[in-house]
CSV table of C-alpha atoms in Angstrom, one decimal:
chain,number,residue,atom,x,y,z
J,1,UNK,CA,13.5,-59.7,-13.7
J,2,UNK,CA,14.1,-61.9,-10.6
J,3,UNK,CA,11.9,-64.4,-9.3
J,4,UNK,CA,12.6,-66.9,-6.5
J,5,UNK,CA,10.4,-69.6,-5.1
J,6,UNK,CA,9.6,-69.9,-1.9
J,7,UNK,CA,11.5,-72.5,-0.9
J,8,UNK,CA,14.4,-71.0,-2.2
J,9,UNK,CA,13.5,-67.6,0.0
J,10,UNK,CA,13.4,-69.7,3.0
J,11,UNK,CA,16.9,-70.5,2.2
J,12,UNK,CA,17.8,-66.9,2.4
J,13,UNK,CA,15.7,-66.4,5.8
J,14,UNK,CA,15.9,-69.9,7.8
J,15,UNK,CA,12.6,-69.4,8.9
J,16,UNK,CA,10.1,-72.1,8.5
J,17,UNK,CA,6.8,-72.5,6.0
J,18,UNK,CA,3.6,-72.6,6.5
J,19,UNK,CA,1.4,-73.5,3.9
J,20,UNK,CA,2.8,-73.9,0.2
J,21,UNK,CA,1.9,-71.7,-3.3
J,22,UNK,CA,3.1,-72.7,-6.8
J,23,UNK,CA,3.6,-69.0,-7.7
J,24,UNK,CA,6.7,-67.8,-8.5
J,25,UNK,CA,7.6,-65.0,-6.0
J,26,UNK,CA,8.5,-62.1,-8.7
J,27,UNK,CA,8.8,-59.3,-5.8
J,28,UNK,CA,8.0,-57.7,-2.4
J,29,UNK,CA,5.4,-55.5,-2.1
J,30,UNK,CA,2.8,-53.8,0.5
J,31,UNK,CA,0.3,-56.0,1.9
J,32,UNK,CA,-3.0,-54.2,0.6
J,33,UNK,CA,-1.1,-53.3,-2.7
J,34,UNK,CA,0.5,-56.6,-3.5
J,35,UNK,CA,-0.4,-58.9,-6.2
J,36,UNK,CA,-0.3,-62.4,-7.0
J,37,UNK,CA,3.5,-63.2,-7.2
J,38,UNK,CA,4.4,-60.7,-4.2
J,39,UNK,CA,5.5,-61.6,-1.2
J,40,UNK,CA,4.6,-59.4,1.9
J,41,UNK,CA,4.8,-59.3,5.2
J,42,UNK,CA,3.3,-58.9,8.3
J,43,UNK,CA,4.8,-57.7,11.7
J,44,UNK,CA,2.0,-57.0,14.0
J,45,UNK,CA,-0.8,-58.5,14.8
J,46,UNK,CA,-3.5,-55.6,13.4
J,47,UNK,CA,-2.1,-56.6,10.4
J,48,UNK,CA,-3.7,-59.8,10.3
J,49,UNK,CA,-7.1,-59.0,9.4
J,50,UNK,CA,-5.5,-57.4,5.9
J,51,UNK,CA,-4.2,-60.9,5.0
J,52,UNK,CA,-7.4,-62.7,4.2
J,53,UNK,CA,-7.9,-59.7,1.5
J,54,UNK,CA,-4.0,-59.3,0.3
J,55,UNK,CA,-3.4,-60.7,-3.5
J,56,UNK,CA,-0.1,-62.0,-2.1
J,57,UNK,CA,1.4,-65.1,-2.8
J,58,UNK,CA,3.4,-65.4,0.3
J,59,UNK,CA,3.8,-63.4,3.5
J,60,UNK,CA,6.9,-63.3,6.3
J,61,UNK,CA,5.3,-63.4,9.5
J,62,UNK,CA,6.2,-63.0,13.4
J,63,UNK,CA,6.6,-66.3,14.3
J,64,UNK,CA,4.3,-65.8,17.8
J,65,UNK,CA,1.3,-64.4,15.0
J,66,UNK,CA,-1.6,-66.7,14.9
J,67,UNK,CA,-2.1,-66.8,10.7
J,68,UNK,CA,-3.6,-69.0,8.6
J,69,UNK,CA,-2.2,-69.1,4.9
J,70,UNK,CA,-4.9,-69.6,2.9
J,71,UNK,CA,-5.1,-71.6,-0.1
J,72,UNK,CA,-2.0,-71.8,-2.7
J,73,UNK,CA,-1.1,-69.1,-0.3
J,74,UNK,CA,2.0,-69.5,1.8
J,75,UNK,CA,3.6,-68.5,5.2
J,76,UNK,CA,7.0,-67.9,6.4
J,77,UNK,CA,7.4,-67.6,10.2
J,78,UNK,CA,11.0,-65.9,11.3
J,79,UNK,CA,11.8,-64.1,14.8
J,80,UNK,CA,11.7,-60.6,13.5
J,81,UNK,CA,9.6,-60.2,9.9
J,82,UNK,CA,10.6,-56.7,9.7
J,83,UNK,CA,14.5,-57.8,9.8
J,84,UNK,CA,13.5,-60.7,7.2
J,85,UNK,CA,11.7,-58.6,5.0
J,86,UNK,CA,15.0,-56.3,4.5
J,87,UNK,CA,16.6,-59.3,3.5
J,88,UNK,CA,14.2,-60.3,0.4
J,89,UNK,CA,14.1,-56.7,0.0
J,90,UNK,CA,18.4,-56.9,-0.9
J,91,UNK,CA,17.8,-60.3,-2.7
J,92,UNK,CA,15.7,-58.2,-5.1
J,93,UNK,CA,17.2,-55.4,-5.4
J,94,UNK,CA,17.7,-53.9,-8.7
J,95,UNK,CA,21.9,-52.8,-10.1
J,96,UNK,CA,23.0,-49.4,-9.2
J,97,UNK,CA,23.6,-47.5,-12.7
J,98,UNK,CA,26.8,-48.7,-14.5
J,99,UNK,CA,30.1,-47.0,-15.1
J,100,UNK,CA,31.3,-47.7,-18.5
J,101,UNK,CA,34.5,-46.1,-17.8
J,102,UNK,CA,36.3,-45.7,-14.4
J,103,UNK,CA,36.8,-42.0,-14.5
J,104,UNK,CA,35.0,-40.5,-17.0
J,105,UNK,CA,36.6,-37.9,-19.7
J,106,UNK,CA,34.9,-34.9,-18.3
J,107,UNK,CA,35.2,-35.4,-14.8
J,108,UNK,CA,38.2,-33.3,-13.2
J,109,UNK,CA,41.1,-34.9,-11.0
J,110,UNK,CA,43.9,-32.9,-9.7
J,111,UNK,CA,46.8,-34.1,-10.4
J,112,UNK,CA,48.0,-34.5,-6.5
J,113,UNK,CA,45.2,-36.3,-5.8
J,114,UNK,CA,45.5,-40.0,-5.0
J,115,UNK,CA,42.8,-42.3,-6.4
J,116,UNK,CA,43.0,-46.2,-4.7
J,117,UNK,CA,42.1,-49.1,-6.7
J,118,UNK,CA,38.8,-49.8,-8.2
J,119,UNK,CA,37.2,-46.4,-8.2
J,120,UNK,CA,34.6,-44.8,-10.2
J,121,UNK,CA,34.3,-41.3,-11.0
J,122,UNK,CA,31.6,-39.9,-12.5
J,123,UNK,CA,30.9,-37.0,-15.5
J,124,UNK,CA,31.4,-33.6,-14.8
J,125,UNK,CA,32.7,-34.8,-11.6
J,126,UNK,CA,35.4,-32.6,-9.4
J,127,UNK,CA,38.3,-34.1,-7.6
J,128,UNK,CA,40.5,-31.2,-5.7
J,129,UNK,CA,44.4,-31.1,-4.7
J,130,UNK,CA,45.9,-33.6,-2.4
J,131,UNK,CA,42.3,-35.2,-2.4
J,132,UNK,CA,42.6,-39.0,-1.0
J,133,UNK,CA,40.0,-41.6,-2.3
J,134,UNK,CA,40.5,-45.1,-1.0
J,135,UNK,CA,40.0,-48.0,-2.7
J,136,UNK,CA,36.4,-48.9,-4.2
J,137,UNK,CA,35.2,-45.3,-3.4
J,138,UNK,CA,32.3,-44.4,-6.3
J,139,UNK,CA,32.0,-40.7,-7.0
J,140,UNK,CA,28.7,-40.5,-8.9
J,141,UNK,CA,28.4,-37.7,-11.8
J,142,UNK,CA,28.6,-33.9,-10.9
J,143,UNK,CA,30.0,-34.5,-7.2
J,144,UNK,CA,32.4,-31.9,-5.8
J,145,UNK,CA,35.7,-33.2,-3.5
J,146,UNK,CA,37.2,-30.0,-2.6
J,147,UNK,CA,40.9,-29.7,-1.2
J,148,UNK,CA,42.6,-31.8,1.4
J,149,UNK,CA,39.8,-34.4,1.6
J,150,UNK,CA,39.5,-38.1,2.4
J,151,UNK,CA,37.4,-40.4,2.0
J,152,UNK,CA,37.5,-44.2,3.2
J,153,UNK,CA,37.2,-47.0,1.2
J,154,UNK,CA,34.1,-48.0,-0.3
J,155,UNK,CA,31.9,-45.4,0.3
J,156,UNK,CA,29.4,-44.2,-2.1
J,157,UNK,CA,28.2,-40.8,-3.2
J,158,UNK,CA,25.6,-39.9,-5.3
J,159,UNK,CA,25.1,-36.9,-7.6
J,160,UNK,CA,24.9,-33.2,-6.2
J,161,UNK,CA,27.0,-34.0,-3.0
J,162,UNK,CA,29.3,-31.6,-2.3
J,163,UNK,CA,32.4,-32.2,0.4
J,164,UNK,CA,34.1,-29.4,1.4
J,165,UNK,CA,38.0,-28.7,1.7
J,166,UNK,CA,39.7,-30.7,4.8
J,167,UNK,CA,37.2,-33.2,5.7
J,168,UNK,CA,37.9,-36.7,6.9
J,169,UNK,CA,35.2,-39.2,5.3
J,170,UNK,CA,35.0,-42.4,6.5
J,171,UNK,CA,34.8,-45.9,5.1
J,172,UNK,CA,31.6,-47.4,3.5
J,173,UNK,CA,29.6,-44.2,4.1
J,174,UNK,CA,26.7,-43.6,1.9
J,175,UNK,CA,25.8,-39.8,0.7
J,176,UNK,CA,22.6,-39.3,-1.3
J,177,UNK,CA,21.6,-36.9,-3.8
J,178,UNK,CA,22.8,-32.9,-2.7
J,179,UNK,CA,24.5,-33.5,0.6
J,180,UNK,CA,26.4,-30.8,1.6
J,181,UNK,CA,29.4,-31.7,3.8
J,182,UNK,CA,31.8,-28.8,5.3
J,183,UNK,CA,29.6,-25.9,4.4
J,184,UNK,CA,30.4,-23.0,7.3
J,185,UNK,CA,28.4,-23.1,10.2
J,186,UNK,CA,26.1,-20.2,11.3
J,187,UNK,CA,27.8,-17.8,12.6
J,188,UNK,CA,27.5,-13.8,13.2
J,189,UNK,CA,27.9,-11.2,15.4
J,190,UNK,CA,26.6,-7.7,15.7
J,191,UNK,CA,29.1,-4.8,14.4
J,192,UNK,CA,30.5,-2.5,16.4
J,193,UNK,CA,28.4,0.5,15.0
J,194,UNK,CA,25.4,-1.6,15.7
J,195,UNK,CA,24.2,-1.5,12.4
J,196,UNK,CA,25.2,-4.9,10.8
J,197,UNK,CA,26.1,-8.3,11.4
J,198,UNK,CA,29.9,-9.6,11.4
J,199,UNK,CA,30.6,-13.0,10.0
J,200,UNK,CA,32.6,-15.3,12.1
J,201,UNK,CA,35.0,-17.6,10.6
J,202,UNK,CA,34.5,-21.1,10.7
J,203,UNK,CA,38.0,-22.8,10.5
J,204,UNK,CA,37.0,-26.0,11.8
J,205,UNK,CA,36.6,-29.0,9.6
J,206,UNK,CA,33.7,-32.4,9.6
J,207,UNK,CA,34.8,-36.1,10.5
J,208,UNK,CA,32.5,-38.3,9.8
J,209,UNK,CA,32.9,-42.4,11.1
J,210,UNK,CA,33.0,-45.6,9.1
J,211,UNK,CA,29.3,-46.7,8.0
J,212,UNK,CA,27.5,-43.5,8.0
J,213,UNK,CA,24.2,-43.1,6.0
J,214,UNK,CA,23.3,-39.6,5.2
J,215,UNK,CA,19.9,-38.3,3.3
J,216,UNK,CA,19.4,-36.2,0.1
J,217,UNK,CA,19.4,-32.3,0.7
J,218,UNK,CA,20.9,-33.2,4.2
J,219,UNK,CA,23.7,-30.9,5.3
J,220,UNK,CA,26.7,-31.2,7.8
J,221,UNK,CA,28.3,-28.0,8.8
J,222,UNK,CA,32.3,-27.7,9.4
J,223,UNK,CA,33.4,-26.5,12.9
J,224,UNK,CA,34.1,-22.9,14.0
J,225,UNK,CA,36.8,-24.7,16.0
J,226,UNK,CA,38.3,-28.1,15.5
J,227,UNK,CA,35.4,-30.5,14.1
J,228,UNK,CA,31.8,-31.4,13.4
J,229,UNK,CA,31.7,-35.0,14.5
J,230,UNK,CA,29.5,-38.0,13.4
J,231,UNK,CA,30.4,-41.6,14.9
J,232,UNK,CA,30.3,-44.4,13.5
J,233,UNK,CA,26.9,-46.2,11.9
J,234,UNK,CA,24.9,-43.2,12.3
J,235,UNK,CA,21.6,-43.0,10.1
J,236,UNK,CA,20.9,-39.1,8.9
J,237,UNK,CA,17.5,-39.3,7.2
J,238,UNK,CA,16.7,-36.6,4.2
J,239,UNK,CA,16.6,-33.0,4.7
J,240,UNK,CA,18.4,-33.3,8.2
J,241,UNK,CA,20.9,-29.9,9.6
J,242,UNK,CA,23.5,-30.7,11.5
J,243,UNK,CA,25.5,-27.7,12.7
J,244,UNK,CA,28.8,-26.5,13.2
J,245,UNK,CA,31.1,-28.7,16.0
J,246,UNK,CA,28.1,-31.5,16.6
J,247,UNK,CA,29.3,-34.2,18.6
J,248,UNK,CA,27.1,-37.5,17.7
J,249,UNK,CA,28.1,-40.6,18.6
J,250,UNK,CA,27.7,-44.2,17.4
J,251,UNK,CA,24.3,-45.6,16.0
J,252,UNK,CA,22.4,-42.5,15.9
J,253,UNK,CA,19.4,-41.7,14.2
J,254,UNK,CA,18.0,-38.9,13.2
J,255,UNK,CA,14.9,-38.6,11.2
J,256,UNK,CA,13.7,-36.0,8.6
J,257,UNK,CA,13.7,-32.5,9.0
J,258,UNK,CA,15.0,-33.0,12.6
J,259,UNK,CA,17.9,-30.4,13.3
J,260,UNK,CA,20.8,-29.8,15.7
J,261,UNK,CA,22.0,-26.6,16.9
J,262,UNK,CA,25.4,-25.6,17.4
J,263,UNK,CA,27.6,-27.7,19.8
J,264,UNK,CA,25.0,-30.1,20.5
J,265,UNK,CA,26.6,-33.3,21.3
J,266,UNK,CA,24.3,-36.8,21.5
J,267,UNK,CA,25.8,-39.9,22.9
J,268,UNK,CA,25.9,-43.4,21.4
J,269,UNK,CA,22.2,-44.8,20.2
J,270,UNK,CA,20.4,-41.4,20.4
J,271,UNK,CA,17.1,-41.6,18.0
J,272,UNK,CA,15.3,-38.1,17.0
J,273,UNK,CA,12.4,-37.9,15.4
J,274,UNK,CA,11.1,-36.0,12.5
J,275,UNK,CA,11.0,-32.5,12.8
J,276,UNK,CA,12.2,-32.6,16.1
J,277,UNK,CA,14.6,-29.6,17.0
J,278,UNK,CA,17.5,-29.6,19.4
J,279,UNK,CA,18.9,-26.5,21.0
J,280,UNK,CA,22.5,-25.3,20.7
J,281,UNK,CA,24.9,-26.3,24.1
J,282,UNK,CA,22.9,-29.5,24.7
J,283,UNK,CA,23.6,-32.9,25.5
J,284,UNK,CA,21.3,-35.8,25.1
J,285,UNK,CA,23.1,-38.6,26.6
J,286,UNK,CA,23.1,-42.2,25.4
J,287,UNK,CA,20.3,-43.8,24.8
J,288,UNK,CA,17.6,-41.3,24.5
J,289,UNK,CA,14.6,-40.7,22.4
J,290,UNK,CA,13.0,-37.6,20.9
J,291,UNK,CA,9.8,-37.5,20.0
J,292,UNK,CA,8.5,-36.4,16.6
J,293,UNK,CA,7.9,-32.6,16.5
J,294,UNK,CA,9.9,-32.4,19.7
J,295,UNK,CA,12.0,-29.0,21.0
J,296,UNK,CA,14.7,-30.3,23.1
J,297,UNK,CA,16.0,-26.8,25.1
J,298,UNK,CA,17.8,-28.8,28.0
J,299,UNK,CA,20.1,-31.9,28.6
J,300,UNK,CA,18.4,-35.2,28.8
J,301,UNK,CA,19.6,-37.9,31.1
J,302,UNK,CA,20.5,-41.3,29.5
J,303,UNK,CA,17.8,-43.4,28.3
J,304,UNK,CA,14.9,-41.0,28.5
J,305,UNK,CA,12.1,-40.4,26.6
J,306,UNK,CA,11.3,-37.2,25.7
J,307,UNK,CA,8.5,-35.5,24.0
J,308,UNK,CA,6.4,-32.0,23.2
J,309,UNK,CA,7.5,-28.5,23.5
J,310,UNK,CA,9.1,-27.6,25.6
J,311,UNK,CA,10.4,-31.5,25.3
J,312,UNK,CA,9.6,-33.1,28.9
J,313,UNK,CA,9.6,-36.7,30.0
J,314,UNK,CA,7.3,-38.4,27.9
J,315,UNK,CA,4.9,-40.0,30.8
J,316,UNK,CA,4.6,-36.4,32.4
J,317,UNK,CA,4.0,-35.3,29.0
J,318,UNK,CA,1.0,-37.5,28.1
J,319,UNK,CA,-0.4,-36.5,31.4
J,320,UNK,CA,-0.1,-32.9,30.6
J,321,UNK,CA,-1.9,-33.5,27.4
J,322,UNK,CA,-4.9,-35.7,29.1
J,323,UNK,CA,-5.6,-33.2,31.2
J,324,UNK,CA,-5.9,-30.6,28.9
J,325,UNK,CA,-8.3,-32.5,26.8
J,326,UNK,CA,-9.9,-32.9,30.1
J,327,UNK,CA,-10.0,-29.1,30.5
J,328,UNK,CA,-11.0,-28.5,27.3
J,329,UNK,CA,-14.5,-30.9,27.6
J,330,UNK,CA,-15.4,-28.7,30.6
């Protein structure tokens, strides 16, 4: 197990201590569930009151928070605890499970495909025709890379993913548990008789950037024409649909069970909420926000807040609601 002492976490954060403790810091932990040996931290000032009551050996604080440490208790005051806290967070962070072979006897590579140095490959894994894996890429067991893929190097997916034929993965992207990459997008049409539904072919493919993060049981449908697109450093939270030819662009977020319709195109920095819904042929230009719960059925000018359903500006919004409480006491 790792442990650290204080000082030697300061080293890591370059903040500055407050107060001192002789207790080996053994791991991070919640303020109201940590105990002695823990470190915590606290970003806000309601959190303050729950310090005199933590078991923790040592907190990272806000430096502009007004704390006192307490006795064999101590302090460490940085710009952004938050940011800190994600660094003890990786200083303790346990080893990923371990490949005793590179490619393992059961998994399946085609013999066109072209594996780069240093990658793993996992049991009962599948690797398809003309397949490209760059160098460092780890394919954990029972992942499916169908035809005419690539991915970038040093990008990591976990068990259950599947990545359909033709897409274009991009370097040091993480996939979780059961993503589904490439899966056609939802498309029908009514018959001509009237009494049935025509599928529509989806012949597009997904591109996704360098430094992409996406969920378990999240899913990224391929194009009907030309590509699904997800720029660079987007974060896709669990259980998120993206459908077919998306347009995101950089540093988006989208959090869980939060959903895009088809053509939908965000622009760089976007954030959406959980369980927030967006409706097909709409733009949310840079910058803008999306409330939790939110349905987005129009475009949204740059660096809006939006929120409620029908989404509106989130200041008309909150008036809306205070009135109707307003209403509703009468």
């Amino acid at each position: 197990m790792k442990s650290f002492t204080i000082a030697e976490i300061n080293t890591l954060l370059g903040g500055e201590i407050v107060g001192s403790t002789t207790q080996t810091i053994t791991g991070p932990e919640e303020l109201q569930k940590a105990q002695v040996g823990h470190i915590t931290f606290i970003g806000s000032s309601k959190y303050i009151s729950r310090w005199k009551d933590s078991k923790a050996s040592a907190a990272i604080v806000n430096a502009n928070l007004e704390v006192e440490p307490g006795e064999n208790r101590a302090l460490i005051k940085v710009k952004n605890a938050d940011l800190a806290m994600a660094k003890v967070l990786e200083a303790f962070e346990p080893k990923t499970p371990v490949f005793e072979m590179a490619i393992h006897p059961t998994a399946v590579v085609h013999e066109t495909a072209k594996i780069g140095a240093n990658c793993k490959i996992g049991a009962n894994s599948y690797v398809g025709k003309n397949v490209v894996l760059g160098d460092g890429v780890i394919l954990y067991p029972n992942v499916t890379i169908l035809d005419d893929t690539s991915i970038g190097k040093g990008s990591i997916i976990w068990s259950g993913t599947v990545i359909r034929e033709r897409c274009e993965i991009g370097q040091a992207c993480i996939f979780h548990n059961n993503v589904s990459i490439g899966a056609d997008g939802f498309g029908y049409r009514p018959s001509d008789d009237g009494r049935g539904l025509v599928k529509i072919p989806q012949i597009g493919t997904v591109i996704i950037g360098n430094d992409v993060e996406i969920g378990a049981n999240s899913c990224v449908d391929r194009g009907k024409f030309s590509a699904t697109i997800i720029g660079d450093n987007c974060k896709i939270d669990n259980q998120v649909q993206i459908a077919h030819n998306c347009i995101m662009g950089r540093s988006c977020i989208m959090a869980g069970h939060s959903g895009l319709a088809g053509s939908v195109t965000l622009g760089d920095g976007v954030i959406i909420g959980g369980s927030a819904s967006i409706k097909d042929h709409t733009t949310l230009h840079s910058g803008v926000t999306v409330g939790a719960g939110s349905g987005v059925v129009g475009d949204v000018a740059a660096g809006k807040t939006v929120l409620g359903y029908p989404a509106q500006e989130s200041r008309e919004m909150l008036k809306q609601w205070v009135m109707m409480r307003k209403l509703a006491k009468q």
